[in-house]
């Protein structure tokens, strides 16, 4: 079942509230990951595992524990009788395009089943075809209890959604949570059009085709420029980790007409549109090549 709202932060707020009411009295803690990003409201800032996002907004809501990403032992060590949920991005976007391993996700799913915990996937960035499947969880062979969506869900209009497994959806009673403009006919029609476009235009096929081509080209660039440490990602959600800061490179690319961004100080984040064509990739990588050439020697 689905609760509609206006943004990813609102969808994650809904998931946090759902987890607390599902847990019942005394169970309110949610384990989240270091380097995660879940939004800009006070609760989602508290859930986010990055100090720079929290700076200046304290005191923040309590009830969140942050553990290293891809570390099952750290999650187990953080469990208490107050824990109600584990919340994570299957690929950390703001965190630097860090990908959850298949074993890690399988272990979290098993742990949640054993301890009666909710597994919450924040798919605000990874959802809607970005990784080559409609939703990123499909790469892992498991299903989360809650998934949050936003960003590309509306194709440019503001919509967010918290999706919940039907057999637990009754935990959040009518009237216990709401959104004034959530689920309006305009934005829902837009979201339906996005789903239809992805299916009709076979955009998942394009994502996977272009992804392979893009990774091949990027790895060739890696061979040419020692400043590139690693190329990682899935589908059209790609990180280029450098051995140095990357803000100057993003600025140089912007001057030449390529819009990319820098996250975690030294990771270029590439998230081209799902309709991107080879000629667009070639043009973009030509600009990136020029930008890399322009970097001063260290």
mmCIF file with all atom_site columns, N, CA and C in Angstrom, residues 159-189:
data_model
loop_
_atom_site.group_PDB
_atom_site.id
_atom_site.type_symbol
_atom_site.label_atom_id
_atom_site.label_alt_id
_atom_site.label_comp_id
_atom_site.label_asym_id
_atom_site.label_entity_id
_atom_site.label_seq_id
_atom_site.pdbx_PDB_ins_code
_atom_site.Cartn_x
_atom_site.Cartn_y
_atom_site.Cartn_z
_atom_site.occupancy
_atom_site.B_iso_or_equiv
_atom_site.pdbx_formal_charge
_atom_site.auth_seq_id
_atom_site.auth_comp_id
_atom_site.auth_asym_id
_atom_site.auth_atom_id
_atom_site.pdbx_PDB_model_num
ATOM 1  N N  . UNK A 1 159 ? 6.515  14.832 -6.097  1.00 0.00 ? 159 UNK A N  1
ATOM 2  C CA . UNK A 1 159 ? 5.759  13.723 -5.512  1.00 0.00 ? 159 UNK A CA 1
ATOM 3  C C  . UNK A 1 159 ? 6.724  12.801 -4.780  1.00 0.00 ? 159 UNK A C  1
ATOM 4  N N  . UNK A 1 160 ? 6.288  12.307 -3.648  1.00 0.00 ? 160 UNK A N  1
ATOM 5  C CA . UNK A 1 160 ? 7.015  11.284 -2.914  1.00 0.00 ? 160 UNK A CA 1
ATOM 6  C C  . UNK A 1 160 ? 6.053  10.186 -2.548  1.00 0.00 ? 160 UNK A C  1
ATOM 7  N N  . UNK A 1 161 ? 6.586  9.022  -2.212  1.00 0.00 ? 161 UNK A N  1
ATOM 8  C CA . UNK A 1 161 ? 5.712  7.905  -1.859  1.00 0.00 ? 161 UNK A CA 1
ATOM 9  C C  . UNK A 1 161 ? 6.417  6.978  -0.877  1.00 0.00 ? 161 UNK A C  1
ATOM 10 N N  . UNK A 1 162 ? 5.684  6.557  0.135   1.00 0.00 ? 162 UNK A N  1
ATOM 11 C CA . UNK A 1 162 ? 6.129  5.477  1.001   1.00 0.00 ? 162 UNK A CA 1
ATOM 12 C C  . UNK A 1 162 ? 5.296  4.250  0.649   1.00 0.00 ? 162 UNK A C  1
ATOM 13 N N  . UNK A 1 163 ? 5.952  3.204  0.176   1.00 0.00 ? 163 UNK A N  1
ATOM 14 C CA . UNK A 1 163 ? 5.247  1.967  -0.151  1.00 0.00 ? 163 UNK A CA 1
ATOM 15 C C  . UNK A 1 163 ? 5.525  0.947  0.945   1.00 0.00 ? 163 UNK A C  1
ATOM 16 N N  . UNK A 1 164 ? 4.475  0.269  1.369   1.00 0.00 ? 164 UNK A N  1
ATOM 17 C CA . UNK A 1 164 ? 4.554  -0.642 2.515   1.00 0.00 ? 164 UNK A CA 1
ATOM 18 C C  . UNK A 1 164 ? 3.911  -1.979 2.153   1.00 0.00 ? 164 UNK A C  1
ATOM 19 N N  . UNK A 1 165 ? 4.520  -3.058 2.603   1.00 0.00 ? 165 UNK A N  1
ATOM 20 C CA . UNK A 1 165 ? 3.900  -4.372 2.393   1.00 0.00 ? 165 UNK A CA 1
ATOM 21 C C  . UNK A 1 165 ? 2.487  -4.379 2.965   1.00 0.00 ? 165 UNK A C  1
ATOM 22 N N  . UNK A 1 166 ? 1.558  -4.920 2.197   1.00 0.00 ? 166 UNK A N  1
ATOM 23 C CA . UNK A 1 166 ? 0.139  -4.832 2.548   1.00 0.00 ? 166 UNK A CA 1
ATOM 24 C C  . UNK A 1 166 ? -0.181 -5.465 3.894   1.00 0.00 ? 166 UNK A C  1
ATOM 25 N N  . UNK A 1 167 ? 0.560  -6.544 4.259   1.00 0.00 ? 167 UNK A N  1
ATOM 26 C CA . UNK A 1 167 ? 0.197  -7.251 5.492   1.00 0.00 ? 167 UNK A CA 1
ATOM 27 C C  . UNK A 1 167 ? 0.584  -6.501 6.770   1.00 0.00 ? 167 UNK A C  1
ATOM 28 N N  . UNK A 1 168 ? 1.367  -5.409 6.641   1.00 0.00 ? 168 UNK A N  1
ATOM 29 C CA . UNK A 1 168 ? 1.691  -4.620 7.839   1.00 0.00 ? 168 UNK A CA 1
ATOM 30 C C  . UNK A 1 168 ? 1.162  -3.192 7.734   1.00 0.00 ? 168 UNK A C  1
ATOM 31 N N  . UNK A 1 169 ? 0.563  -2.850 6.591   1.00 0.00 ? 169 UNK A N  1
ATOM 32 C CA . UNK A 1 169 ? 0.155  -1.465 6.347   1.00 0.00 ? 169 UNK A CA 1
ATOM 33 C C  . UNK A 1 169 ? -0.845 -0.953 7.369   1.00 0.00 ? 169 UNK A C  1
ATOM 34 N N  . UNK A 1 170 ? -1.604 -1.859 7.997   1.00 0.00 ? 170 UNK A N  1
ATOM 35 C CA . UNK A 1 170 ? -2.629 -1.459 8.970   1.00 0.00 ? 170 UNK A CA 1
ATOM 36 C C  . UNK A 1 170 ? -2.023 -0.811 10.216  1.00 0.00 ? 170 UNK A C  1
ATOM 37 N N  . UNK A 1 171 ? -0.704 -0.923 10.395  1.00 0.00 ? 171 UNK A N  1
ATOM 38 C CA . UNK A 1 171 ? -0.063 -0.349 11.580  1.00 0.00 ? 171 UNK A CA 1
ATOM 39 C C  . UNK A 1 171 ? -0.259 1.166  11.651  1.00 0.00 ? 171 UNK A C  1
ATOM 40 N N  . UNK A 1 172 ? -0.294 1.825  10.498  1.00 0.00 ? 172 UNK A N  1
ATOM 41 C CA . UNK A 1 172 ? -0.492 3.271  10.449  1.00 0.00 ? 172 UNK A CA 1
ATOM 42 C C  . UNK A 1 172 ? -1.969 3.538  10.159  1.00 0.00 ? 172 UNK A C  1
ATOM 43 N N  . UNK A 1 173 ? -2.684 3.935  11.190  1.00 0.00 ? 173 UNK A N  1
ATOM 44 C CA . UNK A 1 173 ? -4.139 4.116  11.073  1.00 0.00 ? 173 UNK A CA 1
ATOM 45 C C  . UNK A 1 173 ? -4.480 5.418  10.342  1.00 0.00 ? 173 UNK A C  1
ATOM 46 N N  . UNK A 1 174 ? -5.619 5.461  9.655   1.00 0.00 ? 174 UNK A N  1
ATOM 47 C CA . UNK A 1 174 ? -6.071 6.705  9.034   1.00 0.00 ? 174 UNK A CA 1
ATOM 48 C C  . UNK A 1 174 ? -6.149 7.825  10.076  1.00 0.00 ? 174 UNK A C  1
ATOM 49 N N  . UNK A 1 175 ? -5.574 8.984  9.714   1.00 0.00 ? 175 UNK A N  1
ATOM 50 C CA . UNK A 1 175 ? -5.576 10.112 10.633  1.00 0.00 ? 175 UNK A CA 1
ATOM 51 C C  . UNK A 1 175 ? -4.305 10.247 11.453  1.00 0.00 ? 175 UNK A C  1
ATOM 52 N N  . UNK A 1 176 ? -3.486 9.184  11.496  1.00 0.00 ? 176 UNK A N  1
ATOM 53 C CA . UNK A 1 176 ? -2.255 9.251  12.292  1.00 0.00 ? 176 UNK A CA 1
ATOM 54 C C  . UNK A 1 176 ? -1.104 9.874  11.523  1.00 0.00 ? 176 UNK A C  1
ATOM 55 N N  . UNK A 1 177 ? -1.268 10.029 10.210  1.00 0.00 ? 177 UNK A N  1
ATOM 56 C CA . UNK A 1 177 ? -0.276 10.723 9.400   1.00 0.00 ? 177 UNK A CA 1
ATOM 57 C C  . UNK A 1 177 ? -0.987 11.273 8.164   1.00 0.00 ? 177 UNK A C  1
ATOM 58 N N  . UNK A 1 178 ? -0.493 12.405 7.646   1.00 0.00 ? 178 UNK A N  1
ATOM 59 C CA . UNK A 1 178 ? -1.192 13.021 6.515   1.00 0.00 ? 178 UNK A CA 1
ATOM 60 C C  . UNK A 1 178 ? -0.251 13.950 5.755   1.00 0.00 ? 178 UNK A C  1
ATOM 61 N N  . UNK A 1 179 ? -0.694 14.352 4.559   1.00 0.00 ? 179 UNK A N  1
ATOM 62 C CA . UNK A 1 179 ? 0.026  15.314 3.736   1.00 0.00 ? 179 UNK A CA 1
ATOM 63 C C  . UNK A 1 179 ? -1.002 16.112 2.955   1.00 0.00 ? 179 UNK A C  1
ATOM 64 N N  . UNK A 1 180 ? -0.997 17.435 3.112   1.00 0.00 ? 180 UNK A N  1
ATOM 65 C CA . UNK A 1 180 ? -2.043 18.274 2.520   1.00 0.00 ? 180 UNK A CA 1
ATOM 66 C C  . UNK A 1 180 ? -2.184 18.064 1.018   1.00 0.00 ? 180 UNK A C  1
ATOM 67 N N  . UNK A 1 181 ? -1.041 18.083 0.311   1.00 0.00 ? 181 UNK A N  1
ATOM 68 C CA . UNK A 1 181 ? -1.092 17.976 -1.144  1.00 0.00 ? 181 UNK A CA 1
ATOM 69 C C  . UNK A 1 181 ? -0.703 16.595 -1.649  1.00 0.00 ? 181 UNK A C  1
ATOM 70 N N  . UNK A 1 182 ? -0.417 15.666 -0.760  1.00 0.00 ? 182 UNK A N  1
ATOM 71 C CA . UNK A 1 182 ? 0.006  14.338 -1.166  1.00 0.00 ? 182 UNK A CA 1
ATOM 72 C C  . UNK A 1 182 ? -1.069 13.612 -1.958  1.00 0.00 ? 182 UNK A C  1
ATOM 73 N N  . UNK A 1 183 ? -0.650 13.006 -3.068  1.00 0.00 ? 183 UNK A N  1
ATOM 74 C CA . UNK A 1 183 ? -1.592 12.213 -3.853  1.00 0.00 ? 183 UNK A CA 1
ATOM 75 C C  . UNK A 1 183 ? -2.557 13.030 -4.675  1.00 0.00 ? 183 UNK A C  1
ATOM 76 N N  . UNK A 1 184 ? -2.207 14.273 -5.023  1.00 0.00 ? 184 UNK A N  1
ATOM 77 C CA . UNK A 1 184 ? -3.123 15.082 -5.841  1.00 0.00 ? 184 UNK A CA 1
ATOM 78 C C  . UNK A 1 184 ? -3.260 14.465 -7.233  1.00 0.00 ? 184 UNK A C  1
ATOM 79 N N  . UNK A 1 185 ? -4.400 14.686 -7.901  1.00 0.00 ? 185 UNK A N  1
ATOM 80 C CA . UNK A 1 185 ? -4.604 14.099 -9.229  1.00 0.00 ? 185 UNK A CA 1
ATOM 81 C C  . UNK A 1 185 ? -3.516 14.490 -10.228 1.00 0.00 ? 185 UNK A C  1
ATOM 82 N N  . UNK A 1 186 ? -3.038 15.728 -10.153 1.00 0.00 ? 186 UNK A N  1
ATOM 83 C CA . UNK A 1 186 ? -2.025 16.203 -11.094 1.00 0.00 ? 186 UNK A CA 1
ATOM 84 C C  . UNK A 1 186 ? -0.730 15.392 -10.984 1.00 0.00 ? 186 UNK A C  1
ATOM 85 N N  . UNK A 1 187 ? -0.189 15.293 -9.761  1.00 0.00 ? 187 UNK A N  1
ATOM 86 C CA . UNK A 1 187 ? 1.109  14.630 -9.614  1.00 0.00 ? 187 UNK A CA 1
ATOM 87 C C  . UNK A 1 187 ? 0.988  13.119 -9.808  1.00 0.00 ? 187 UNK A C  1
ATOM 88 N N  . UNK A 1 188 ? -0.132 12.548 -9.404  1.00 0.00 ? 188 UNK A N  1
ATOM 89 C CA . UNK A 1 188 ? -0.307 11.099 -9.610  1.00 0.00 ? 188 UNK A CA 1
ATOM 90 C C  . UNK A 1 188 ? -0.427 10.768 -11.095 1.00 0.00 ? 188 UNK A C  1
ATOM 91 N N  . UNK A 1 189 ? -1.096 11.638 -11.848 1.00 0.00 ? 189 UNK A N  1
ATOM 92 C CA . UNK A 1 189 ? -1.180 11.422 -13.294 1.00 0.00 ? 189 UNK A CA 1
ATOM 93 C C  . UNK A 1 189 ? 0.217  11.507 -13.918 1.00 0.00 ? 189 UNK A C  1
#
